[in-house]
XYZ file of N, CA and C in Angstrom:
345
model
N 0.854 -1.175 0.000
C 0.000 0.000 0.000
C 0.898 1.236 0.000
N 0.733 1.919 -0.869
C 1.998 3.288 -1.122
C 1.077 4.508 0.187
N 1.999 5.110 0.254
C 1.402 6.337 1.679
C 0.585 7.109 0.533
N 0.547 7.519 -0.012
C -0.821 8.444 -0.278
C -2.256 7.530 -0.229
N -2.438 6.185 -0.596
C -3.281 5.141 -0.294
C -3.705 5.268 1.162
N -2.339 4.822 1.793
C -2.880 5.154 3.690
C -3.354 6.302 4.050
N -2.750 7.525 3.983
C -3.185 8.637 3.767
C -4.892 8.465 3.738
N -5.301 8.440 2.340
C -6.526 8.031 1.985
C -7.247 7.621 2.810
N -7.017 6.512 3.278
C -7.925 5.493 4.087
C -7.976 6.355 5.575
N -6.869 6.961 5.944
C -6.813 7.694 7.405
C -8.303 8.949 6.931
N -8.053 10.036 5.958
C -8.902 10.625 5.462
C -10.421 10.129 5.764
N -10.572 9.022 5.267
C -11.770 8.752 4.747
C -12.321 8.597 6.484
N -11.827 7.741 7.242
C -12.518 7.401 8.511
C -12.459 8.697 9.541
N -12.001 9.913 8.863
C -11.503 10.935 9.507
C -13.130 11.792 9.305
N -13.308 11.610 7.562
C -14.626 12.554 7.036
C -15.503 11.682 7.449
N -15.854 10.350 7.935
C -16.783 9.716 8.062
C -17.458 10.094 10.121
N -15.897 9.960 10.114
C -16.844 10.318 11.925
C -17.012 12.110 11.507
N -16.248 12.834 10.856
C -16.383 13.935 11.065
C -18.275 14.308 10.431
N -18.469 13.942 9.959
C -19.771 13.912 8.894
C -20.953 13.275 9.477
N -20.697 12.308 10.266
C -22.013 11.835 10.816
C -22.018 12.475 12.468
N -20.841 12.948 12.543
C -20.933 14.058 13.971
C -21.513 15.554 13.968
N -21.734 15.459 12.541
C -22.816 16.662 12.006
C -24.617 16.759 12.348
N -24.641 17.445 13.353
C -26.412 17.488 12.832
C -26.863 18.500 12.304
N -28.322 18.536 12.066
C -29.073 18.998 10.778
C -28.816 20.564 10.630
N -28.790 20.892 12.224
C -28.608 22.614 12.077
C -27.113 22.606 11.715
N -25.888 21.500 12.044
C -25.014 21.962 11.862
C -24.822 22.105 10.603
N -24.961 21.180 9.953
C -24.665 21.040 8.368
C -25.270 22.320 7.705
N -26.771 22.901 8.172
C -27.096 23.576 7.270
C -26.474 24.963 7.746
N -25.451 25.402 8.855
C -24.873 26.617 9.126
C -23.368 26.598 8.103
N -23.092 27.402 7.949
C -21.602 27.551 7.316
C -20.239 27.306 8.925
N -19.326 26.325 8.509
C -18.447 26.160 9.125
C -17.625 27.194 9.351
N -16.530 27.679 10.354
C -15.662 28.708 10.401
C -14.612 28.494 9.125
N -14.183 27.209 8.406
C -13.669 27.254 7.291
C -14.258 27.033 6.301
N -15.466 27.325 6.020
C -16.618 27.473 4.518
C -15.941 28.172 3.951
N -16.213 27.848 2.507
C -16.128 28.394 1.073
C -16.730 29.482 0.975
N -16.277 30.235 0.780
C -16.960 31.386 0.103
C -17.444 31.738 -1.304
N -18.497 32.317 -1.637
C -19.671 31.855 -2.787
C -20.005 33.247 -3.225
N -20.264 33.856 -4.294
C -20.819 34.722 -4.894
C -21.896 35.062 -3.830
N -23.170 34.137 -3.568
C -23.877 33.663 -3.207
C -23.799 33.777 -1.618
N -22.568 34.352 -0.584
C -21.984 33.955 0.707
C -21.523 32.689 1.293
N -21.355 32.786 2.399
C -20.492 31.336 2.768
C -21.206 30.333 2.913
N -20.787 29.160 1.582
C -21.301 27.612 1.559
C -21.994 27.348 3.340
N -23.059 26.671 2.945
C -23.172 25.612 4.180
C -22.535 24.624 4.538
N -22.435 23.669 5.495
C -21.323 22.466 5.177
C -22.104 21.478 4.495
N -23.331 21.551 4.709
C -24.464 20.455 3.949
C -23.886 20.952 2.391
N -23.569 22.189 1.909
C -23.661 22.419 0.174
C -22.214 22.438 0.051
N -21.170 22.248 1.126
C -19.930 22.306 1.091
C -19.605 20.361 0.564
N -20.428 19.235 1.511
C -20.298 18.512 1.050
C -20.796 17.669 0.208
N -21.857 18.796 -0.781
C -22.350 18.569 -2.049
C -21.127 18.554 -3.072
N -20.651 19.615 -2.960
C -19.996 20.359 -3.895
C -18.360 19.208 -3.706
N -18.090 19.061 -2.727
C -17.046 17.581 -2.942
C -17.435 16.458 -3.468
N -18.687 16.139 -2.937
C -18.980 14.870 -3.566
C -19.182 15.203 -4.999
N -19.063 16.259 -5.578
C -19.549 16.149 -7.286
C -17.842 16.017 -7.964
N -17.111 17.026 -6.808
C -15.281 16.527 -7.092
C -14.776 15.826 -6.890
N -15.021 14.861 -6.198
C -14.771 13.351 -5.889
C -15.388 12.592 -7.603
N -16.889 12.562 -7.463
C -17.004 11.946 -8.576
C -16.425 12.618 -10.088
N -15.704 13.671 -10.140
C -15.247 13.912 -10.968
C -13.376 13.569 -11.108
N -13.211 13.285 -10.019
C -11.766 13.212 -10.170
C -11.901 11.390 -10.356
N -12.491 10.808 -10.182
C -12.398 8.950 -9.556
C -13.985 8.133 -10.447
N -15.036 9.130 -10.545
C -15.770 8.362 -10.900
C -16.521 8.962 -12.504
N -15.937 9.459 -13.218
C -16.213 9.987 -14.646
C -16.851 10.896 -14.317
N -17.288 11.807 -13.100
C -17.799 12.981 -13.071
C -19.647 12.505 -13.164
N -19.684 11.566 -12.915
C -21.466 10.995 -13.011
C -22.126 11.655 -12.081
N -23.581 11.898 -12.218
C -24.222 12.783 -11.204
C -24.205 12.255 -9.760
N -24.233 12.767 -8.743
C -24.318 12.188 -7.645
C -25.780 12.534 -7.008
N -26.680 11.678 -6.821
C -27.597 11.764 -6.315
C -28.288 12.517 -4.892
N -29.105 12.933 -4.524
C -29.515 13.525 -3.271
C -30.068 12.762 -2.125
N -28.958 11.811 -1.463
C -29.864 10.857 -0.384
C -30.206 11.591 0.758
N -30.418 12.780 0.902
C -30.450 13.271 2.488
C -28.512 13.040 3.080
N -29.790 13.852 4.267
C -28.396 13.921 5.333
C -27.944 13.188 5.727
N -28.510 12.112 5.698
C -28.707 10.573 6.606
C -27.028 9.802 5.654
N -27.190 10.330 4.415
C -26.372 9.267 3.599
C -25.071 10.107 3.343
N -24.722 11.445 3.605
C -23.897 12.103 3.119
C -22.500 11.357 3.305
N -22.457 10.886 4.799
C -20.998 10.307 5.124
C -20.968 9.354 3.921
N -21.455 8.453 4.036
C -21.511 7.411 2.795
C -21.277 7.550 2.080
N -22.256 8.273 0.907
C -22.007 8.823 -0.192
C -20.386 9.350 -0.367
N -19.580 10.051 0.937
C -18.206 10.297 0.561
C -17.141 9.295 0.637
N -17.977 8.258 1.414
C -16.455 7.509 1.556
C -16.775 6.835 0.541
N -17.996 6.382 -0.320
C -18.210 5.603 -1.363
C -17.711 6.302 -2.847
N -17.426 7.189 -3.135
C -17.206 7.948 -3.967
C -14.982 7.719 -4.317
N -14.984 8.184 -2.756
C -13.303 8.121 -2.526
C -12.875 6.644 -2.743
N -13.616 6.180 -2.295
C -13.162 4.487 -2.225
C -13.429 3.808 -3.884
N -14.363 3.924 -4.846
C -14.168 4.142 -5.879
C -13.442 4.535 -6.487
N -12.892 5.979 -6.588
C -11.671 6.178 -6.903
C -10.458 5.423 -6.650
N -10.435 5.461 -5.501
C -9.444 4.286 -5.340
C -9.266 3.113 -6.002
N -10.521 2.586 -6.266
C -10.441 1.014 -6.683
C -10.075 1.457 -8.216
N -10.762 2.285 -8.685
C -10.455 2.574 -10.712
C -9.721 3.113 -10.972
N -8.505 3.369 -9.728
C -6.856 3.932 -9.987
C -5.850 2.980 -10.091
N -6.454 1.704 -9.295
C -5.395 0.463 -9.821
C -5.145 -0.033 -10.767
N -6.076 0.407 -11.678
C -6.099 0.327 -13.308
C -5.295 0.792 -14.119
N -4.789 1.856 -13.471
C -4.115 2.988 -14.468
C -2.479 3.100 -14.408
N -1.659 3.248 -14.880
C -0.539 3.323 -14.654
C 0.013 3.877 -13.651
N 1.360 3.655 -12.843
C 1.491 3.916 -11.716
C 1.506 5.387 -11.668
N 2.128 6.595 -12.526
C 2.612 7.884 -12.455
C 1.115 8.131 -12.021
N 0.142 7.854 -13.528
C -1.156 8.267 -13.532
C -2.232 7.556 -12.071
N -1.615 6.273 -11.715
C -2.381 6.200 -10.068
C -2.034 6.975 -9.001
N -0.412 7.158 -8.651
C -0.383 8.256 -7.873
C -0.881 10.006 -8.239
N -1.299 10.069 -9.729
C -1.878 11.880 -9.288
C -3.220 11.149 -9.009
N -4.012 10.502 -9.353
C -5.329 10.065 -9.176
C -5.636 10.401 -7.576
N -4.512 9.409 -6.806
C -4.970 9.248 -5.948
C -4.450 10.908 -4.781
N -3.496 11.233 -5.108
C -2.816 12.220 -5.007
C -4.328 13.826 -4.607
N -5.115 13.324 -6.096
C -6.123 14.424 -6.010
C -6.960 14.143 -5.358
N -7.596 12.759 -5.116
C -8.400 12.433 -4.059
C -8.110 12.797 -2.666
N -6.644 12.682 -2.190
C -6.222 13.051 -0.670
C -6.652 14.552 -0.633
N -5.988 15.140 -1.778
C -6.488 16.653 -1.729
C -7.349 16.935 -0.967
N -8.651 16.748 -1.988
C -9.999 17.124 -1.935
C -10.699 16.520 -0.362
N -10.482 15.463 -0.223
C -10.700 15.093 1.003
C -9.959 15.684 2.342
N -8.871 16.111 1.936
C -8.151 17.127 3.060
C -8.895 18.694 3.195
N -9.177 18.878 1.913
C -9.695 20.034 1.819
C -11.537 19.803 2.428
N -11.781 19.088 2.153
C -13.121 19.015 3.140
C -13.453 18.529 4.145
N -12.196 18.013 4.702
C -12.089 17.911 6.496
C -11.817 19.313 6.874
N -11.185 20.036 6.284
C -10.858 21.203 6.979
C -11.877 22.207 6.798
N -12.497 22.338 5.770
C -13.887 22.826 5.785
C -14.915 22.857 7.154
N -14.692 21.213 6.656
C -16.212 21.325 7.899
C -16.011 20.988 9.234
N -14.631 22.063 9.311
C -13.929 22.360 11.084
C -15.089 23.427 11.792
């Protein structure tokens, strides 16, 4: 398992407790590290819309990601990342490490978000 892989996997169980330790008012307030939007600062509920559509765009051909509620959000991210993962072993090694490389990203970047 190469360290950006572990990495990964640390990530993922990191956004998963962090995400279901969310409730409804929290998600729908903007975090102290929200995005900022034309629109004002993302919610973390539209903060982790807006990953899960970059997740499925970096790992899963960019396919729509569906609206399960709040209930499914953790899921929906680690299922998305973990996909990626699996359709990077496919690819040549240079091209598996940026794959996976951009997945740590994005997932770093939305733990720290929804601080």
């Amino acid at each position: 398992m190469s360290t950006a892989e572990a990495d990964l996997e640390t990530e993922v169980r990191r956004l998963r407790i962090r995400i279901i330790g969310l409730n409804p008012r929290q998600l729908a307030e903007a975090g102290p590290n929200s995005p900022a939007t034309d629109a004002g600062i993302m919610s973390r509920r539209d903060t982790i819309a807006e990953a899960l559509a970059r997740f499925s765009s970096i790992g899963s051909d960019g396919r729509s990601v569906p609206d399960l509620g709040d209930q499914s959000l953790a899921d929906q991210v680690v299922v998305l990342i973990e996909d990626g993962m699996a359709l990077s072993a496919g690819l040549p090694e240079t091209q598996r490490q940026e794959r996976l490389e951009q997945l740590l990203d994005a997932a770093v970047r939305l733990r720290r978000e929804l601080a």
